Amino acid sequence: MRFLRFLIFGVCTLLIFAALNNRIGQIPPLGKFLNPFSGFWANNRYMDVLPPSVDVDELSRPVTILWDDRRVSHIFAENTEDLFFTQGYVTAMDRLWQMDFQSYAAAGRISEIVGEATLEFDRLRRRIGIPAAAKIAEREILHHPETRAAAEAYTSGVNAFIRTLRYKTLPLEYKIFDYWPEHWTVFKSALLLKSFSYTLSFRNPEAIQTRTREVLGDSLMNVLSPIYPPYMDPVVPAGTSWNFRRTNLQSTSEGRNGFPTSRLNFEHGDPPVEGSNNWAISGVRSKTGLPILASDPHLSLTLPSIWHEIQLVGPDLNVYGITSPGAAGVLFGFNQHVAWGMTNGGSDALDYYRITFRDEHRTEYKFDNSWLPVTMRIDTISVRGQKAIIDTVLLTHFGPVVFLPSDSLTDPQIPPGAALRWIAHDPSNEWLSFLRLNRARNLDEALRALEHFDSPVQNFALADDAGEIAIVHNGKLPIRLPGQGRFLSDGADPKTEWNGWIPRSHLPQVRNPKRGFVSSANQNPVDQSYPYYLGDGYATFDRGARINTLLENASGVQGEDMLRMQIDDASIYAQKIMPTILSMIPVEKLSDLERRCYEELMKWEYNYRADMIAPTLSETWMVEISDAIWLDEIDRPDGILARPRRDVTLHLILTQRSSPFYDNRSTPAAETLTDILLQSFKSACRKLEERHGAYGPRWRWGQARGTTLGHLARIPGMGRYKLETSGNFNTINAMSGSFGPSWRMVVELGSMPKALGIYPGGQSGNPGSREYDAFVDDWVEGRAYELLFLSSPDIQHSRLPFTTIMKGKP
Amino acid sequence: MIDILIIIVLLFILHTITDFWWWIIVVPLVYAFFRAHSRGSAFRMGSLAAGILWLAVGLYQLLTAADLIARRVAEMMGLGNPWIVLSITVIVGALTGGFAASTGYHLAVGFGIRRNPPQRKEKDTDAVT
């Protein structure tokens, strides 16, 4: 009896221990997590208190860190190794969990942390070959002494910080998911660089375009998805003459390379995510007589923010800007002499090749007149709480066959049974470009630094303090036949392979143009006159055209003017389309509510401002118009086709009063443009009433759309939700629901550069600190901070409240 | 009363110098093994000691530096209010401490260090001490 009681209580206590010590489903281990001494309660404001001194064995000389009032560290070191070591240490202090988690994500290892739920996510990353590409990148980084020294010093800095951790001081997310940080490695840094390539260059419409062409035929395809879109305003201004001829053209294939794709399943297109801008004006347009550079890359917005701000001062460099936690140096920024910023280039860096396997064993595939062997890569995916999953990837000389037709796993962008040829798989060392750009003393040195940058293709805008400006569409670009890569290619035909690389000197670029500025906004880099074909997936004209219009009229410009331009929310698209479509609405056929909406739009000056209702009306109406014109053409019983872009819709409406596209083929009546404009207007008003209730403040753009900065691992409660932002994807301030300006920077060059900057987040990755989202409200309001570019650690400044001394070995 | 205070002091020291949460199992269990006179008194000393300590420290955290994190964790857990998170913290601490102490008492009985579980009447008198 007495033993029985002991047994019952003993078992209960053991069960309590097990239940509270382990993560169960989505619930953190409650005993550890709730312990008020070392659980989540310890991830409070005090966790961000800065140490006055840090002792580390690895440093050869003491390093001084000045912290400014926004927790930006200004690091002063006597040699480069100590500098990057300290950058690694400080970055880990602020963002360890984020960089570690992002490296897990790129490697396809999230299931080790989360469990089965993310298995498909992981498998896709591995099938695409991101970890394999990172392995090659790591080799390149270690092969070059400059990048090797930086990467190794940075890595040991991160690891020196990891050594200081105990459970109490672990970042919150480790406690939620119940795991410990891994040692940092150069491979993890390489993974992060490759995940940028994935984010920025993996988008590719060729699968859906192939199917669309099959159903609609060539001529209709070229009307609905033209290679060169209407209203094009390219990065290299039209009329620029090219002083070279196209080299190395040998293929005779006529570029018809489509294949049956009826098995592909496409979903309705997502709302567009796009938006980076950069520009530089020369001294003739600025007040100081020297160039100003502006850069605002747009990305998916998360907390912690993708960027971390820093100033690095060493024996041969002094650079300020932002970097991705995990990468040494600065990615977007400026030094004493040069400023730079990127936008995504968008040129086609990826093709799919339909593979003809010899038999169902898939050990050989057809190429030219022979059979080549398929290599199998066996991948083991560890999954938390269950047995590891074995996955087999088939490799061809093009690259991996990402999906087989028999796979349950799908991605509408990736055609099953096709091999992926992607530039990110090739050896390259982009890091070298950034490290040299960080040190560049003039435009020539900066341009030379870019020669090592292959992927993802970027428009680099540059300016220097000698008064020069330039923009380069920079990267490794395959030589293609006109239109090659618009559709799926035949992997058995050697003529469909790429014809080498466009020489660096032939890349689209402009230096010190007569118009006194350079700019880009993800649009076509060049027009038809450029001797090479680059791709067809660029952004529409509207943002770029707005930037160019404003800059053409700019003079006596100062930094604040450029910031005002970055938050400009006027839509050239709305300005072009609205007068026409409003004039075609028969007002007498509108209800009271509809008339009110109509009048709101009549008064509107095409600004997407948070406190206005007109932007909500406009945006909802545009979606309805696009549906009314195109849905009956593209929504087929066996799947959806490529939706024509908004520039094509605009061109159709402005140039053709009657067109067969206007008729809704599913109704007996023959609709005209007037009919569908009226119908779509009424339906937009009706939908808004359904979504937001009666006409009123909840229809305002800021509330109706809203922008969310979700947590990186989608943990509820750790983000900022429904921020009332202005701007739209077709304005310079290209804001969307969870996508937008991830960094706004303006640099006025001079004897000392003067800069403004802001990103939506905060320097600390600790959700329990005010520094986690300290910049968000100012970002929403379109404000930016004066960046402190320091030249010496001895400086006294009211905005430098704190100093940390990093001590080396005594 | 003095038992509870001793357990609280022991727990506070161990919680401060180490990060293990399971001191709220070990300390009440061991203490009750030697000192508890009944299951009721064991449970009471364990749950009160762990509960009071976790309440005091949790309250201090919530009122000083942990306001932001408690609000975010409340949202994460779908509770809406940081005070509910504090309540759960205290309940988890108290129940764990109580069960652990009861186990310690029954362990002592099992080893013959204590008498059989006392009668209801004796238990009441124990509780007063």
CSV table of C-alpha atoms in Angstrom, one decimal, chain A residues 409-661:
chain,number,residue,atom,x,y,z
A,409,LEU,CA,5.4,17.8,-53.9
A,410,THR,CA,4.7,20.7,-56.3
A,411,ASP,CA,5.5,24.3,-56.9
A,412,PRO,CA,3.6,26.0,-59.7
A,413,GLN,CA,6.8,27.7,-60.9
A,414,ILE,CA,8.7,24.5,-61.4
A,415,PRO,CA,7.7,22.1,-64.3
A,416,PRO,CA,7.8,18.4,-63.3
A,417,GLY,CA,10.3,16.3,-65.2
A,418,ALA,CA,12.4,19.3,-66.2
A,419,ALA,CA,16.1,20.0,-65.2
A,420,LEU,CA,17.0,23.3,-63.7
A,421,ARG,CA,19.9,25.3,-65.1
A,422,TRP,CA,20.5,28.1,-62.7
A,423,ILE,CA,23.5,30.5,-62.5
A,424,ALA,CA,23.5,30.4,-58.7
A,425,HIS,CA,24.9,26.8,-59.0
A,426,ASP,CA,28.0,28.1,-60.7
A,427,PRO,CA,31.2,29.0,-58.8
A,428,SER,CA,31.3,32.7,-57.8
A,429,ASN,CA,32.5,34.9,-55.0
A,430,GLU,CA,30.2,37.9,-54.7
A,431,TRP,CA,31.6,38.6,-51.2
A,432,LEU,CA,34.8,39.7,-52.8
A,433,SER,CA,32.9,42.4,-54.7
A,434,PHE,CA,31.4,43.7,-51.6
A,435,LEU,CA,34.6,43.7,-49.6
A,436,ARG,CA,36.3,45.7,-52.4
A,437,LEU,CA,33.3,48.0,-52.9
A,438,ASN,CA,33.5,48.8,-49.2
A,439,ARG,CA,37.1,50.0,-49.7
A,440,ALA,CA,36.7,51.6,-53.2
A,441,ARG,CA,38.1,55.1,-53.4
A,442,ASN,CA,36.5,56.2,-56.6
A,443,LEU,CA,34.1,55.0,-59.3
A,444,ASP,CA,36.7,53.1,-61.3
A,445,GLU,CA,37.6,51.0,-58.3
A,446,ALA,CA,34.0,50.4,-57.5
A,447,LEU,CA,33.2,49.3,-61.0
A,448,ARG,CA,36.2,46.9,-61.0
A,449,ALA,CA,35.0,45.4,-57.7
A,450,LEU,CA,31.7,44.5,-59.4
A,451,GLU,CA,33.5,42.2,-61.9
A,452,HIS,CA,33.4,39.4,-59.3
A,453,PHE,CA,29.6,39.7,-58.8
A,454,ASP,CA,27.7,37.0,-60.7
A,455,SER,CA,24.4,36.3,-59.0
A,456,PRO,CA,21.7,37.5,-58.5
A,457,VAL,CA,21.9,40.1,-61.3
A,458,GLN,CA,21.6,43.6,-59.8
A,459,ASN,CA,21.4,47.2,-61.0
A,460,PHE,CA,24.3,48.8,-59.1
A,461,ALA,CA,23.9,52.6,-58.9
A,462,LEU,CA,27.1,54.3,-57.9
A,463,ALA,CA,28.3,57.8,-57.1
A,464,ASP,CA,31.7,59.2,-56.0
A,465,ASP,CA,33.0,62.4,-54.4
A,466,ALA,CA,34.9,63.3,-57.6
A,467,GLY,CA,31.5,63.9,-59.1
A,468,GLU,CA,30.9,60.8,-61.1
A,469,ILE,CA,27.8,58.7,-61.3
A,470,ALA,CA,27.0,55.3,-63.0
A,471,ILE,CA,24.6,52.4,-63.1
A,472,VAL,CA,25.5,48.9,-64.2
A,473,HIS,CA,23.2,46.0,-64.9
A,474,ASN,CA,25.7,43.7,-63.3
A,475,GLY,CA,26.1,39.9,-63.1
A,476,LYS,CA,26.8,36.8,-65.1
A,477,LEU,CA,24.4,36.7,-68.0
A,478,PRO,CA,24.1,33.9,-70.5
A,479,ILE,CA,24.1,34.7,-74.2
A,480,ARG,CA,20.7,33.8,-75.5
A,481,LEU,CA,18.8,33.6,-78.7
A,482,PRO,CA,16.0,36.2,-79.0
A,483,GLY,CA,13.2,34.8,-76.8
A,484,GLN,CA,15.3,31.9,-75.5
A,485,GLY,CA,14.1,30.8,-72.1
A,486,ARG,CA,10.7,32.3,-72.4
A,487,PHE,CA,9.4,28.8,-72.6
A,488,LEU,CA,10.5,25.3,-71.5
A,489,SER,CA,13.5,24.1,-73.5
A,490,ASP,CA,14.1,20.7,-75.0
A,491,GLY,CA,16.9,19.1,-72.9
A,492,ALA,CA,17.7,16.6,-75.7
A,493,ASP,CA,18.6,19.4,-78.2
A,494,PRO,CA,22.2,20.8,-77.6
A,495,LYS,CA,21.2,23.9,-79.5
A,496,THR,CA,19.0,25.0,-76.6
A,497,GLU,CA,22.0,25.3,-74.3
A,498,TRP,CA,23.4,28.8,-73.4
A,499,ASN,CA,26.0,30.2,-75.7
A,500,GLY,CA,28.5,31.4,-73.2
A,501,TRP,CA,28.5,34.7,-71.2
A,502,ILE,CA,27.9,38.3,-72.1
A,503,PRO,CA,31.4,40.0,-71.7
A,504,ARG,CA,31.5,42.4,-68.8
A,505,SER,CA,32.3,45.3,-71.0
A,506,HIS,CA,29.0,44.6,-73.0
A,507,LEU,CA,26.8,44.7,-69.9
A,508,PRO,CA,24.1,47.4,-70.0
A,509,GLN,CA,25.6,50.5,-68.2
A,510,VAL,CA,25.5,54.2,-68.2
A,511,ARG,CA,28.2,56.5,-66.8
A,512,ASN,CA,27.8,60.3,-66.4
A,513,PRO,CA,24.9,60.6,-68.8
A,514,LYS,CA,23.9,64.0,-70.2
A,515,ARG,CA,20.6,64.0,-68.4
A,516,GLY,CA,22.5,64.2,-65.1
A,517,PHE,CA,21.1,61.2,-63.4
A,518,VAL,CA,20.9,57.4,-63.5
A,519,SER,CA,18.1,55.3,-62.1
A,520,SER,CA,16.5,51.9,-61.9
A,521,ALA,CA,13.3,50.4,-60.6
A,522,ASN,CA,13.5,46.7,-61.7
A,523,GLN,CA,12.3,47.6,-65.1
A,524,ASN,CA,13.8,46.5,-68.5
A,525,PRO,CA,17.5,47.3,-68.4
A,526,VAL,CA,17.5,48.0,-72.1
A,527,ASP,CA,15.2,48.3,-75.1
A,528,GLN,CA,15.3,46.3,-78.4
A,529,SER,CA,18.4,48.0,-79.7
A,530,TYR,CA,20.6,46.2,-77.2
A,531,PRO,CA,22.4,43.4,-79.1
A,532,TYR,CA,21.6,40.6,-76.6
A,533,TYR,CA,18.4,39.2,-75.4
A,534,LEU,CA,18.2,39.2,-71.6
A,535,GLY,CA,14.8,38.1,-70.5
A,536,ASP,CA,11.1,39.1,-70.3
A,537,GLY,CA,10.2,39.2,-66.6
A,538,TYR,CA,10.9,42.8,-65.6
A,539,ALA,CA,8.8,45.2,-63.6
A,540,THR,CA,6.2,47.4,-65.4
A,541,PHE,CA,7.1,51.0,-66.4
A,542,ASP,CA,5.2,52.9,-63.8
A,543,ARG,CA,7.7,53.3,-60.9
A,544,GLY,CA,10.7,53.9,-63.1
A,545,ALA,CA,8.8,56.4,-65.2
A,546,ARG,CA,7.8,58.3,-62.1
A,547,ILE,CA,11.4,58.5,-60.9
A,548,ASN,CA,12.6,59.7,-64.2
A,549,THR,CA,9.9,62.3,-64.5
A,550,LEU,CA,10.8,63.7,-61.1
A,551,LEU,CA,14.5,63.6,-61.7
A,552,GLU,CA,14.3,65.3,-65.1
A,553,ASN,CA,12.7,68.3,-63.4
A,554,ALA,CA,15.0,68.3,-60.4
A,555,SER,CA,17.6,71.0,-59.6
A,556,GLY,CA,19.3,72.3,-56.5
A,557,VAL,CA,18.5,69.0,-54.8
A,558,GLN,CA,19.3,68.2,-51.2
A,559,GLY,CA,19.2,64.9,-49.2
A,560,GLU,CA,15.7,65.6,-47.8
A,561,ASP,CA,14.3,66.0,-51.4
A,562,MET,CA,15.6,62.5,-52.3
A,563,LEU,CA,14.0,61.1,-49.1
A,564,ARG,CA,10.7,62.8,-50.1
A,565,MET,CA,11.0,61.1,-53.5
A,566,GLN,CA,11.5,57.7,-51.8
A,567,ILE,CA,8.2,58.0,-50.0
A,568,ASP,CA,6.4,59.5,-53.1
A,569,ASP,CA,3.1,57.7,-53.4
A,570,ALA,CA,1.8,59.1,-56.7
A,571,SER,CA,0.9,56.5,-59.2
A,572,ILE,CA,1.7,57.1,-62.8
A,573,TYR,CA,-0.5,54.1,-63.6
A,574,ALA,CA,-3.6,55.6,-62.0
A,575,GLN,CA,-2.8,58.9,-63.6
A,576,LYS,CA,-2.8,57.3,-67.0
A,577,ILE,CA,-5.8,55.1,-66.7
A,578,MET,CA,-8.2,56.9,-64.3
A,579,PRO,CA,-9.3,59.9,-66.5
A,580,THR,CA,-10.2,57.5,-69.3
A,581,ILE,CA,-12.1,54.9,-67.4
A,582,LEU,CA,-13.9,57.4,-65.2
A,583,SER,CA,-15.1,59.3,-68.3
A,584,MET,CA,-16.7,56.1,-69.6
A,585,ILE,CA,-18.8,55.5,-66.5
A,586,PRO,CA,-22.5,56.5,-67.1
A,587,VAL,CA,-23.1,58.4,-63.9
A,588,GLU,CA,-26.8,58.1,-64.1
A,589,LYS,CA,-26.6,54.3,-63.7
A,590,LEU,CA,-24.9,54.5,-60.3
A,591,SER,CA,-26.5,54.0,-56.9
A,592,ASP,CA,-25.9,56.5,-54.1
A,593,LEU,CA,-23.0,54.6,-52.7
A,594,GLU,CA,-21.5,54.1,-56.1
A,595,ARG,CA,-21.9,57.8,-57.0
A,596,ARG,CA,-20.1,58.7,-53.7
A,597,CYS,CA,-17.2,56.4,-54.7
A,598,TYR,CA,-17.2,57.9,-58.2
A,599,GLU,CA,-16.9,61.4,-56.9
A,600,GLU,CA,-14.1,60.4,-54.5
A,601,LEU,CA,-12.2,59.1,-57.5
A,602,MET,CA,-12.9,62.2,-59.5
A,603,LYS,CA,-11.4,64.4,-56.8
A,604,TRP,CA,-8.3,62.1,-56.4
A,605,GLU,CA,-4.9,63.2,-57.4
A,606,TYR,CA,-3.5,59.6,-57.8
A,607,ASN,CA,-1.7,59.5,-54.4
A,608,TYR,CA,-1.9,56.2,-52.5
A,609,ARG,CA,-2.1,57.9,-49.1
A,610,ALA,CA,-3.1,55.9,-45.9
A,611,ASP,CA,-5.8,58.4,-44.9
A,612,MET,CA,-7.6,58.4,-48.3
A,613,ILE,CA,-10.5,56.2,-49.5
A,614,ALA,CA,-9.8,56.7,-53.2
A,615,PRO,CA,-6.7,54.4,-53.3
A,616,THR,CA,-8.8,51.6,-51.9
A,617,LEU,CA,-11.5,52.2,-54.6
A,618,SER,CA,-8.9,52.4,-57.3
A,619,GLU,CA,-7.1,49.2,-56.3
A,620,THR,CA,-10.2,47.2,-55.9
A,621,TRP,CA,-11.6,48.4,-59.2
A,622,MET,CA,-8.3,47.6,-61.0
A,623,VAL,CA,-8.5,44.0,-59.8
A,624,GLU,CA,-12.1,43.8,-61.0
A,625,ILE,CA,-11.3,45.3,-64.4
A,626,SER,CA,-8.5,42.8,-64.9
A,627,ASP,CA,-10.8,39.9,-63.9
A,628,ALA,CA,-13.5,41.2,-66.2
A,629,ILE,CA,-11.2,41.4,-69.2
A,630,TRP,CA,-9.0,38.4,-68.7
A,631,LEU,CA,-10.6,35.8,-66.5
A,632,ASP,CA,-12.7,34.3,-69.3
A,633,GLU,CA,-9.6,34.0,-71.5
A,634,ILE,CA,-7.2,32.6,-68.9
A,635,ASP,CA,-9.3,30.6,-66.4
A,636,ARG,CA,-9.6,27.2,-68.2
A,637,PRO,CA,-11.3,24.1,-66.9
A,638,ASP,CA,-7.9,22.4,-66.8
A,639,GLY,CA,-6.1,25.2,-65.0
A,640,ILE,CA,-5.2,28.9,-65.2
A,641,LEU,CA,-3.1,30.6,-67.8
A,642,ALA,CA,-0.6,33.5,-67.4
A,643,ARG,CA,-2.6,36.7,-66.5
A,644,PRO,CA,-1.6,39.6,-68.7
A,645,ARG,CA,0.2,42.3,-66.8
A,646,ARG,CA,-1.2,45.6,-65.8
A,647,ASP,CA,0.8,47.4,-68.5
A,648,VAL,CA,-0.8,45.3,-71.2
A,649,THR,CA,-4.3,46.0,-69.7
A,650,LEU,CA,-3.5,49.7,-69.6
A,651,HIS,CA,-2.4,49.7,-73.2
A,652,LEU,CA,-5.4,47.8,-74.3
A,653,ILE,CA,-7.9,50.1,-72.6
A,654,LEU,CA,-6.1,53.3,-73.8
A,655,THR,CA,-5.7,52.2,-77.4
A,656,GLN,CA,-8.7,50.1,-78.2
A,657,ARG,CA,-12.3,51.1,-77.6
A,658,SER,CA,-13.5,47.8,-78.9
A,659,SER,CA,-11.8,44.4,-78.6
A,660,PRO,CA,-12.9,40.8,-78.5
A,661,PHE,CA,-11.2,40.7,-75.0
